[in-house]
mmCIF file of C-alpha atoms (C1' of nucleotides) in Angstrom:
data_model
loop_
_atom_site.group_PDB
_atom_site.id
_atom_site.type_symbol
_atom_site.label_atom_id
_atom_site.label_comp_id
_atom_site.label_asym_id
_atom_site.label_seq_id
_atom_site.Cartn_x
_atom_site.Cartn_y
_atom_site.Cartn_z
ATOM 1 C CA UNK A 11 6.182 -21.026 -12.857
ATOM 2 C CA UNK A 12 6.187 -20.832 -16.617
ATOM 3 C CA UNK A 13 7.326 -17.784 -18.519
ATOM 4 C CA UNK A 14 6.154 -18.304 -22.048
ATOM 5 C CA UNK A 15 7.246 -15.064 -23.642
ATOM 6 C CA UNK A 16 10.895 -15.393 -22.732
ATOM 7 C CA UNK A 17 10.799 -12.483 -20.300
ATOM 8 C CA UNK A 18 10.599 -12.691 -16.557
ATOM 9 C CA UNK A 19 8.437 -10.591 -14.252
ATOM 10 C CA UNK A 20 9.590 -7.120 -13.277
ATOM 11 C CA UNK A 21 11.280 -7.791 -9.996
ATOM 12 C CA UNK A 22 13.207 -10.678 -11.451
ATOM 13 C CA UNK A 23 14.358 -8.537 -14.361
ATOM 14 C CA UNK A 24 15.578 -6.019 -11.854
ATOM 15 C CA UNK A 25 17.401 -8.761 -9.988
ATOM 16 C CA UNK A 26 19.197 -9.736 -13.157
ATOM 17 C CA UNK A 27 20.111 -6.126 -13.699
ATOM 18 C CA UNK A 28 17.907 -5.740 -16.732
ATOM 19 C CA UNK A 29 15.875 -2.631 -17.381
ATOM 20 C CA UNK A 30 12.195 -2.812 -16.684
ATOM 21 C CA UNK A 31 9.708 -1.892 -19.376
ATOM 22 C CA UNK A 32 6.439 -0.093 -18.845
ATOM 23 C CA UNK A 33 4.450 -3.107 -19.990
ATOM 24 C CA UNK A 34 6.260 -5.372 -17.569
ATOM 25 C CA UNK A 35 5.718 -3.025 -14.704
ATOM 26 C CA UNK A 36 1.983 -3.022 -15.209
ATOM 27 C CA UNK A 37 2.026 -6.800 -15.210
ATOM 28 C CA UNK A 38 4.400 -7.240 -12.282
ATOM 29 C CA UNK A 39 2.644 -9.651 -9.919
ATOM 30 C CA UNK A 40 4.538 -8.406 -6.911
ATOM 31 C CA UNK A 41 3.637 -4.776 -7.398
ATOM 32 C CA UNK A 42 0.135 -5.917 -8.135
ATOM 33 C CA UNK A 43 -0.226 -7.967 -4.969
ATOM 34 C CA UNK A 44 1.424 -5.399 -2.745
ATOM 35 C CA UNK A 45 -0.883 -2.693 -3.956
ATOM 36 C CA UNK A 46 -3.757 -5.065 -3.292
ATOM 37 C CA UNK A 47 -2.953 -6.030 0.282
ATOM 38 C CA UNK A 48 -0.897 -2.915 1.003
ATOM 39 C CA UNK A 49 -4.005 -0.922 1.730
ATOM 40 C CA UNK A 50 -5.024 -0.004 5.216
ATOM 41 C CA UNK A 51 -7.188 -2.957 6.176
ATOM 42 C CA UNK A 52 -6.759 -6.038 3.963
ATOM 43 C CA UNK A 53 -4.055 -7.709 6.010
ATOM 44 C CA UNK A 54 -5.963 -7.215 9.217
ATOM 45 C CA UNK A 55 -9.086 -8.755 7.699
ATOM 46 C CA UNK A 56 -7.181 -11.724 6.285
ATOM 47 C CA UNK A 57 -5.489 -12.419 9.604
ATOM 48 C CA UNK A 58 -8.756 -12.265 11.533
ATOM 49 C CA UNK A 59 -10.430 -14.566 9.023
ATOM 50 C CA UNK A 60 -7.414 -16.842 9.405
ATOM 51 C CA UNK A 61 -8.860 -17.833 12.769
ATOM 52 C CA UNK A 62 -12.078 -18.988 11.174
ATOM 53 C CA UNK A 63 -15.217 -17.730 9.417
ATOM 54 C CA UNK A 64 -16.699 -14.501 10.685
ATOM 55 C CA UNK A 65 -19.907 -12.575 10.161
ATOM 56 C CA UNK A 66 -19.907 -8.986 9.022
ATOM 57 C CA UNK A 67 -20.470 -7.402 12.400
ATOM 58 C CA UNK A 68 -18.058 -9.785 14.091
ATOM 59 C CA UNK A 69 -15.378 -8.458 11.800
ATOM 60 C CA UNK A 70 -16.582 -4.936 12.390
ATOM 61 C CA UNK A 71 -16.146 -5.392 16.127
ATOM 62 C CA UNK A 72 -12.826 -7.265 15.872
ATOM 63 C CA UNK A 73 -11.175 -4.462 13.947
ATOM 64 C CA UNK A 74 -12.939 -1.787 15.964
ATOM 65 C CA UNK A 75 -12.266 1.456 14.171
ATOM 66 C CA UNK A 76 -12.695 0.344 10.606
ATOM 67 C CA UNK A 77 -15.700 2.055 9.022
ATOM 68 C CA UNK A 78 -18.534 -0.021 7.612
ATOM 69 C CA UNK A 79 -17.757 1.391 4.236
ATOM 70 C CA UNK A 80 -14.119 0.309 4.308
ATOM 71 C CA UNK A 81 -14.917 -3.130 5.702
ATOM 72 C CA UNK A 82 -17.382 -3.703 2.887
ATOM 73 C CA UNK A 83 -14.961 -2.455 0.255
ATOM 74 C CA UNK A 84 -12.075 -4.489 1.628
ATOM 75 C CA UNK A 85 -14.155 -7.665 1.736
ATOM 76 C CA UNK A 86 -15.399 -7.093 -1.819
ATOM 77 C CA UNK A 87 -11.881 -6.651 -3.099
ATOM 78 C CA UNK A 88 -10.637 -9.777 -1.332
ATOM 79 C CA UNK A 89 -13.617 -11.673 -2.673
ATOM 80 C CA UNK A 90 -12.940 -10.454 -6.197
ATOM 81 C CA UNK A 91 -9.382 -11.759 -5.967
ATOM 82 C CA UNK A 92 -10.614 -15.164 -4.803
ATOM 83 C CA UNK A 93 -9.131 -14.847 -1.317
ATOM 84 C CA UNK A 94 -12.417 -14.683 0.575
ATOM 85 C CA UNK A 95 -15.843 -16.271 0.172
ATOM 86 C CA UNK A 96 -19.123 -14.599 1.026
ATOM 87 C CA UNK A 97 -22.020 -16.827 2.004
ATOM 88 C CA UNK A 98 -25.531 -15.510 2.548
ATOM 89 C CA UNK A 99 -27.916 -17.548 4.685
ATOM 90 C CA UNK A 100 -31.602 -16.862 3.965
ATOM 91 C CA UNK A 101 -32.510 -16.090 7.551
ATOM 92 C CA UNK A 102 -34.420 -12.991 8.645
ATOM 93 C CA UNK A 103 -32.628 -10.740 8.894
ATOM 94 C CA UNK A 104 -29.978 -11.992 6.539
ATOM 95 C CA UNK A 105 -26.856 -13.665 7.904
ATOM 96 C CA UNK A 106 -23.642 -13.259 5.931
ATOM 97 C CA UNK A 107 -20.531 -15.236 6.652
ATOM 98 C CA UNK A 108 -17.050 -14.506 5.337
ATOM 99 C CA UNK A 109 -14.236 -17.061 5.216
ATOM 100 C CA UNK A 110 -10.847 -17.493 3.625
ATOM 101 C CA UNK A 111 -10.627 -19.611 0.504
ATOM 102 C CA UNK A 112 -7.854 -22.179 0.087
ATOM 103 C CA UNK A 113 -5.976 -19.527 -1.848
ATOM 104 C CA UNK A 114 -6.514 -17.030 0.933
ATOM 105 C CA UNK A 115 -5.172 -19.457 3.481
ATOM 106 C CA UNK A 116 -1.937 -19.888 1.531
ATOM 107 C CA UNK A 117 -1.333 -16.187 2.016
ATOM 108 C CA UNK A 118 -1.169 -16.550 5.793
ATOM 109 C CA UNK A 119 2.320 -18.036 5.689
ATOM 110 C CA UNK A 120 4.109 -15.341 3.658
ATOM 111 C CA UNK A 121 2.149 -12.759 5.589
ATOM 112 C CA UNK A 122 3.417 -13.994 8.924
ATOM 113 C CA UNK A 123 6.984 -13.770 7.636
ATOM 114 C CA UNK A 124 6.372 -10.100 7.035
ATOM 115 C CA UNK A 125 4.465 -9.489 10.268
ATOM 116 C CA UNK A 126 7.203 -11.209 12.253
ATOM 117 C CA UNK A 127 9.739 -8.947 10.589
ATOM 118 C CA UNK A 128 7.638 -5.896 11.335
ATOM 119 C CA UNK A 129 7.259 -6.807 14.993
ATOM 120 C CA UNK A 130 10.928 -7.744 15.367
ATOM 121 C CA UNK A 131 12.202 -4.527 13.813
ATOM 122 C CA UNK A 132 9.653 -1.897 14.761
ATOM 123 C CA UNK A 133 11.919 -0.465 17.422
ATOM 124 C CA UNK A 134 14.876 -0.098 15.077
ATOM 125 C CA UNK A 135 12.719 1.664 12.529
ATOM 126 C CA UNK A 136 11.264 3.944 15.167
ATOM 127 C CA UNK A 137 14.730 4.892 16.391
ATOM 128 C CA UNK A 138 15.968 5.469 12.835
ATOM 129 C CA UNK A 139 13.042 7.780 12.138
ATOM 130 C CA UNK A 140 13.590 9.851 15.245
ATOM 131 C CA UNK A 141 17.313 10.158 14.590
ATOM 132 C CA UNK A 142 16.650 11.143 10.987
ATOM 133 C CA UNK A 143 14.037 13.727 11.924
ATOM 134 C CA UNK A 144 16.316 15.254 14.536
ATOM 135 C CA UNK A 145 19.129 15.470 12.008
ATOM 136 C CA UNK A 146 17.181 17.665 9.650
ATOM 137 C CA UNK A 147 16.019 20.015 12.392
ATOM 138 C CA UNK A 148 19.609 20.667 13.479
ATOM 139 C CA UNK A 149 21.938 19.608 10.639
ATOM 140 C CA UNK A 150 25.172 17.994 11.864
ATOM 141 C CA UNK A 151 27.672 20.726 12.698
ATOM 142 C CA UNK B 17 9.426 -9.817 21.731
ATOM 143 C CA UNK B 18 8.578 -8.093 24.977
ATOM 144 C CA UNK B 19 5.159 -6.629 25.649
ATOM 145 C CA UNK B 20 5.515 -4.487 28.722
ATOM 146 C CA UNK B 21 2.023 -3.084 28.980
ATOM 147 C CA UNK B 22 0.267 -6.433 29.053
ATOM 148 C CA UNK B 23 -1.307 -5.906 25.640
ATOM 149 C CA UNK B 24 -0.130 -7.384 22.388
ATOM 150 C CA UNK B 25 0.086 -5.648 19.014
ATOM 151 C CA UNK B 26 -3.045 -5.257 16.949
ATOM 152 C CA UNK B 27 -2.820 -8.221 14.667
ATOM 153 C CA UNK B 28 -2.059 -10.513 17.550
ATOM 154 C CA UNK B 29 -5.008 -9.169 19.499
ATOM 155 C CA UNK B 30 -7.125 -9.944 16.503
ATOM 156 C CA UNK B 31 -5.699 -13.451 16.403
ATOM 157 C CA UNK B 32 -6.674 -13.998 19.983
ATOM 158 C CA UNK B 33 -10.137 -12.754 19.187
ATOM 159 C CA UNK B 34 -9.759 -9.579 21.213
ATOM 160 C CA UNK B 35 -11.113 -6.276 20.037
ATOM 161 C CA UNK B 36 -8.651 -3.771 18.672
ATOM 162 C CA UNK B 37 -8.529 -0.268 20.109
ATOM 163 C CA UNK B 38 -7.848 2.889 18.147
ATOM 164 C CA UNK B 39 -4.604 3.500 20.000
ATOM 165 C CA UNK B 40 -3.372 0.009 19.234
ATOM 166 C CA UNK B 41 -4.212 0.323 15.625
ATOM 167 C CA UNK B 42 -2.111 3.439 15.213
ATOM 168 C CA UNK B 43 0.786 1.620 16.820
ATOM 169 C CA UNK B 44 0.336 -1.652 14.937
ATOM 170 C CA UNK B 45 3.759 -2.457 13.483
ATOM 171 C CA UNK B 46 2.317 -4.579 10.721
ATOM 172 C CA UNK B 47 -0.056 -1.937 9.429
ATOM 173 C CA UNK B 48 2.734 0.551 9.780
ATOM 174 C CA UNK B 49 5.234 -1.471 7.775
ATOM 175 C CA UNK B 50 2.764 -2.469 5.104
ATOM 176 C CA UNK B 51 1.777 1.112 4.526
ATOM 177 C CA UNK B 52 5.446 1.956 4.308
ATOM 178 C CA UNK B 53 6.499 -0.606 1.704
ATOM 179 C CA UNK B 54 3.033 -1.008 0.193
ATOM 180 C CA UNK B 55 3.511 2.054 -1.967
ATOM 181 C CA UNK B 56 4.173 1.802 -5.647
ATOM 182 C CA UNK B 57 7.982 1.675 -5.716
ATOM 183 C CA UNK B 58 9.592 0.811 -2.377
ATOM 184 C CA UNK B 59 9.729 -2.940 -2.877
ATOM 185 C CA UNK B 60 11.223 -2.574 -6.330
ATOM 186 C CA UNK B 61 13.926 -0.247 -5.018
ATOM 187 C CA UNK B 62 14.759 -2.533 -2.100
ATOM 188 C CA UNK B 63 15.028 -5.560 -4.357
ATOM 189 C CA UNK B 64 17.294 -3.771 -6.828
ATOM 190 C CA UNK B 65 19.500 -2.511 -4.011
ATOM 191 C CA UNK B 66 19.537 -6.087 -2.727
ATOM 192 C CA UNK B 67 21.914 -6.847 -5.590
ATOM 193 C CA UNK B 68 24.381 -4.233 -4.400
ATOM 194 C CA UNK B 69 24.872 -0.475 -4.046
ATOM 195 C CA UNK B 70 23.557 1.691 -6.853
ATOM 196 C CA UNK B 71 23.853 5.298 -7.880
ATOM 197 C CA UNK B 72 20.831 7.472 -8.409
ATOM 198 C CA UNK B 73 20.722 7.231 -12.179
ATOM 199 C CA UNK B 74 21.511 3.530 -12.122
ATOM 200 C CA UNK B 75 18.367 3.037 -10.088
ATOM 201 C CA UNK B 76 16.499 5.388 -12.368
ATOM 202 C CA UNK B 77 17.438 3.260 -15.372
ATOM 203 C CA UNK B 78 16.859 -0.087 -13.622
ATOM 204 C CA UNK B 79 13.275 0.763 -12.760
ATOM 205 C CA UNK B 80 12.724 2.525 -16.071
ATOM 206 C CA UNK B 81 9.428 4.314 -15.714
ATOM 207 C CA UNK B 82 9.718 5.612 -12.220
ATOM 208 C CA UNK B 83 9.858 9.405 -12.221
ATOM 209 C CA UNK B 84 12.804 11.251 -10.700
ATOM 210 C CA UNK B 85 10.458 12.698 -8.196
ATOM 211 C CA UNK B 86 9.153 9.355 -6.973
ATOM 212 C CA UNK B 87 12.610 7.764 -6.916
ATOM 213 C CA UNK B 88 13.842 10.612 -4.721
ATOM 214 C CA UNK B 89 10.851 10.414 -2.425
ATOM 215 C CA UNK B 90 11.026 6.634 -2.153
ATOM 216 C CA UNK B 91 14.737 6.706 -1.330
ATOM 217 C CA UNK B 92 14.241 9.444 1.257
ATOM 218 C CA UNK B 93 11.504 7.453 2.967
ATOM 219 C CA UNK B 94 13.584 4.257 3.014
ATOM 220 C CA UNK B 95 16.523 6.239 4.346
ATOM 221 C CA UNK B 96 14.394 7.749 7.076
ATOM 222 C CA UNK B 97 13.325 4.293 8.207
ATOM 223 C CA UNK B 98 16.940 3.147 8.359
ATOM 224 C CA UNK B 99 16.609 0.684 5.476
ATOM 225 C CA UNK B 100 18.862 2.520 3.040
ATOM 226 C CA UNK B 101 22.040 4.579 3.324
ATOM 227 C CA UNK B 102 22.895 7.568 1.169
ATOM 228 C CA UNK B 103 26.566 8.325 0.636
ATOM 229 C CA UNK B 104 27.770 11.459 -1.134
ATOM 230 C CA UNK B 105 31.235 11.435 -2.678
ATOM 231 C CA UNK B 106 32.732 14.917 -3.163
ATOM 232 C CA UNK B 107 33.472 14.489 -6.844
ATOM 233 C CA UNK B 108 32.480 16.979 -9.543
ATOM 234 C CA UNK B 109 29.740 16.545 -10.320
ATOM 235 C CA UNK B 110 28.587 14.896 -7.115
ATOM 236 C CA UNK B 111 28.329 11.113 -6.920
ATOM 237 C CA UNK B 112 25.672 9.637 -4.656
ATOM 238 C CA UNK B 113 25.511 5.991 -3.801
ATOM 239 C CA UNK B 114 22.583 4.191 -2.206
ATOM 240 C CA UNK B 115 22.827 0.864 -0.428
ATOM 241 C CA UNK B 116 20.776 -1.321 1.880
ATOM 242 C CA UNK B 117 21.581 -1.195 5.579
ATOM 243 C CA UNK B 118 21.828 -4.382 7.620
ATOM 244 C CA UNK B 119 18.234 -3.760 8.620
ATOM 245 C CA UNK B 120 17.243 -3.307 4.992
ATOM 246 C CA UNK B 121 18.898 -6.582 4.065
ATOM 247 C CA UNK B 122 16.869 -8.470 6.667
ATOM 248 C CA UNK B 123 13.764 -7.388 4.813
ATOM 249 C CA UNK B 124 14.794 -9.276 1.663
ATOM 250 C CA UNK B 125 13.853 -12.634 3.160
ATOM 251 C CA UNK B 126 10.261 -11.914 4.203
ATOM 252 C CA UNK B 127 9.840 -9.973 0.985
ATOM 253 C CA UNK B 128 10.802 -12.937 -1.156
ATOM 254 C CA UNK B 129 8.257 -15.077 0.684
ATOM 255 C CA UNK B 130 5.626 -12.625 -0.451
ATOM 256 C CA UNK B 131 6.965 -12.217 -3.988
ATOM 257 C CA UNK B 132 7.139 -15.978 -4.410
ATOM 258 C CA UNK B 133 3.527 -16.208 -3.324
ATOM 259 C CA UNK B 134 2.547 -13.433 -5.708
ATOM 260 C CA UNK B 135 4.277 -15.102 -8.653
ATOM 261 C CA UNK B 136 2.943 -18.548 -7.779
ATOM 262 C CA UNK B 137 -0.664 -17.396 -7.456
ATOM 263 C CA UNK B 138 -0.984 -14.571 -9.953
ATOM 264 C CA UNK B 139 -2.839 -16.772 -12.404
ATOM 265 C CA UNK B 140 -5.381 -17.921 -9.844
ATOM 266 C CA UNK B 141 -6.036 -14.342 -8.809
ATOM 267 C CA UNK B 142 -6.363 -13.241 -12.414
ATOM 268 C CA UNK B 143 -8.885 -15.983 -13.110
ATOM 269 C CA UNK B 144 -10.835 -15.187 -9.952
ATOM 270 C CA UNK B 145 -11.049 -11.535 -10.953
ATOM 271 C CA UNK B 146 -12.289 -12.264 -14.438
ATOM 272 C CA UNK B 147 -14.884 -14.724 -13.145
ATOM 273 C CA UNK B 148 -16.049 -12.243 -10.537
ATOM 274 C CA UNK B 149 -16.275 -9.381 -13.022
ATOM 275 C CA UNK B 150 -18.263 -11.514 -15.450
ATOM 276 C CA UNK B 151 -20.651 -12.511 -12.692
ATOM 277 C CA UNK B 152 -21.701 -8.964 -11.967
ATOM 278 C CA UNK B 153 -22.224 -8.113 -15.616
ATOM 279 C CA UNK B 154 -24.602 -11.015 -16.052
ATOM 280 C CA UNK B 155 -25.796 -12.136 -12.613
ATOM 281 C CA UNK B 156 -26.253 -15.922 -12.325
ATOM 282 C CA UNK B 157 -29.719 -16.820 -13.601
ATOM 283 C "C1'" DC C 29 -28.238 -7.426 10.216
ATOM 284 C "C1'" DG C 30 -25.664 -6.129 6.423
ATOM 285 C "C1'" DG C 31 -25.261 -3.361 3.569
ATOM 286 C "C1'" DC C 32 -25.320 0.939 -0.475
ATOM 287 C "C1'" DA C 33 -25.219 6.119 -2.017
ATOM 288 C "C1'" DT C 34 -23.264 10.540 -1.423
ATOM 289 C "C1'" DC C 35 -20.055 14.010 -0.196
ATOM 290 C "C1'" DC C 36 -15.601 15.438 1.006
ATOM 291 C "C1'" DT C 37 -10.603 15.664 2.280
ATOM 292 C "C1'" DG C 38 -5.961 14.451 1.881
ATOM 293 C "C1'" DA C 39 -2.439 11.296 0.285
ATOM 294 C "C1'" DC C 40 -0.241 9.406 -3.634
ATOM 295 C "C1'" DC C 41 1.678 9.943 -7.933
ATOM 296 C "C1'" DG C 42 2.974 11.787 -12.673
ATOM 297 C "C1'" DA C 43 4.564 15.672 -15.833
ATOM 298 C "C1'" DT C 44 7.226 19.442 -16.444
ATOM 299 C "C1'" DA C 45 10.572 22.898 -15.605
ATOM 300 C "C1'" DC C 46 14.506 24.604 -13.177
ATOM 301 C "C1'" DT C 47 19.266 24.214 -10.320
ATOM 302 C "C1'" DG C 48 24.123 23.535 -7.869
ATOM 303 C "C1'" DC D 9 24.779 13.951 -11.884
ATOM 304 C "C1'" DA D 10 21.380 14.359 -8.624
ATOM 305 C "C1'" DG D 11 18.323 16.474 -7.382
ATOM 306 C "C1'" DT D 12 14.141 20.651 -6.006
ATOM 307 C "C1'" DA D 13 9.711 23.155 -7.098
ATOM 308 C "C1'" DT D 14 5.196 23.468 -8.756
ATOM 309 C "C1'" DC D 15 0.911 21.973 -10.672
ATOM 310 C "C1'" DG D 16 -2.750 18.912 -11.335
ATOM 311 C "C1'" DG D 17 -5.223 14.450 -11.553
ATOM 312 C "C1'" DT D 18 -6.746 10.219 -9.388
ATOM 313 C "C1'" DC D 19 -8.169 7.597 -5.689
ATOM 314 C "C1'" DA D 20 -8.143 5.756 -0.856
ATOM 315 C "C1'" DG D 21 -10.702 6.392 2.904
ATOM 316 C "C1'" DG D 22 -13.784 8.849 6.599
ATOM 317 C "C1'" DA D 23 -18.601 10.781 7.832
ATOM 318 C "C1'" DT D 24 -23.235 10.570 7.315
ATOM 319 C "C1'" DG D 25 -27.678 8.986 5.975
ATOM 320 C "C1'" DC D 26 -30.935 5.619 3.931
ATOM 321 C "C1'" DC D 27 -32.704 0.722 2.938
ATOM 322 C "C1'" DG D 28 -34.500 -4.380 2.527
#
DNA sequence: CGGCATCCTGACCGATACTG
DNA sequence: CAGTATCGGTCAGGATGCCG
């Protein structure tokens, strides 16, 4: 990781207690990535493709209640970021296969760290939410 | 991890090649968590609080161009999920201190896995985007 | 089979002004 | 100091219909 301009990315600035400028925030890779894969379907698609290449309708069935529109959009976005490849075979009708790129595959590791955390702590979060919601209905006497 | 109903969470179903039902998707802890921290500011706030407790305006200055409104909303949401505590000291004027809970601190690890990935691969993604965008301006001859 | 075009709703988010 | 209230803009995402 080289930082040529003498500044570090946003989150690191914050960790060093420095203020964060507008320009840095726009460029923050973490914010950028989280907003990319933080949408409703990207992670699901990446994880499914982590098991191997899939055709469009295979994905559509695997993720059941994703709309065609959103599956297309999600795949296009992942493709644009170089995480997924799209291969068209000139059959009739056309066959299209999606697969993770090498870059996409490197995301599986960090992702599983987060998914493991989510699974391990879902109960605690659920309990915290319920307690919090009850508190504001009947404020503590 | 105990799965009492004989089904596994969404992403795991997908990994085993099973279809994903609507009910499971709503309950998917991964989707749930990602939508929670995938917003524009939550990760930044958690990381800053990872360095120690902070008062409202300290956070406001550390993250510079977050609006008061969004800082309040982000903190409330993190508090609701049991990731952040809010302590009011009865001074005049009031002093409010925010800090990570134990649960919140456990999120720092998985988060850094993702931030490291984001920082390590930002260039590749940037290049992929530019290449992709150029391709659709002038389709390959 | 694998899309794209259109319409529409609600969530997210920023700006601004006001308050105990 | 630490918020709340209100307004408005942008955009994710769902429903539906058409196409090579």
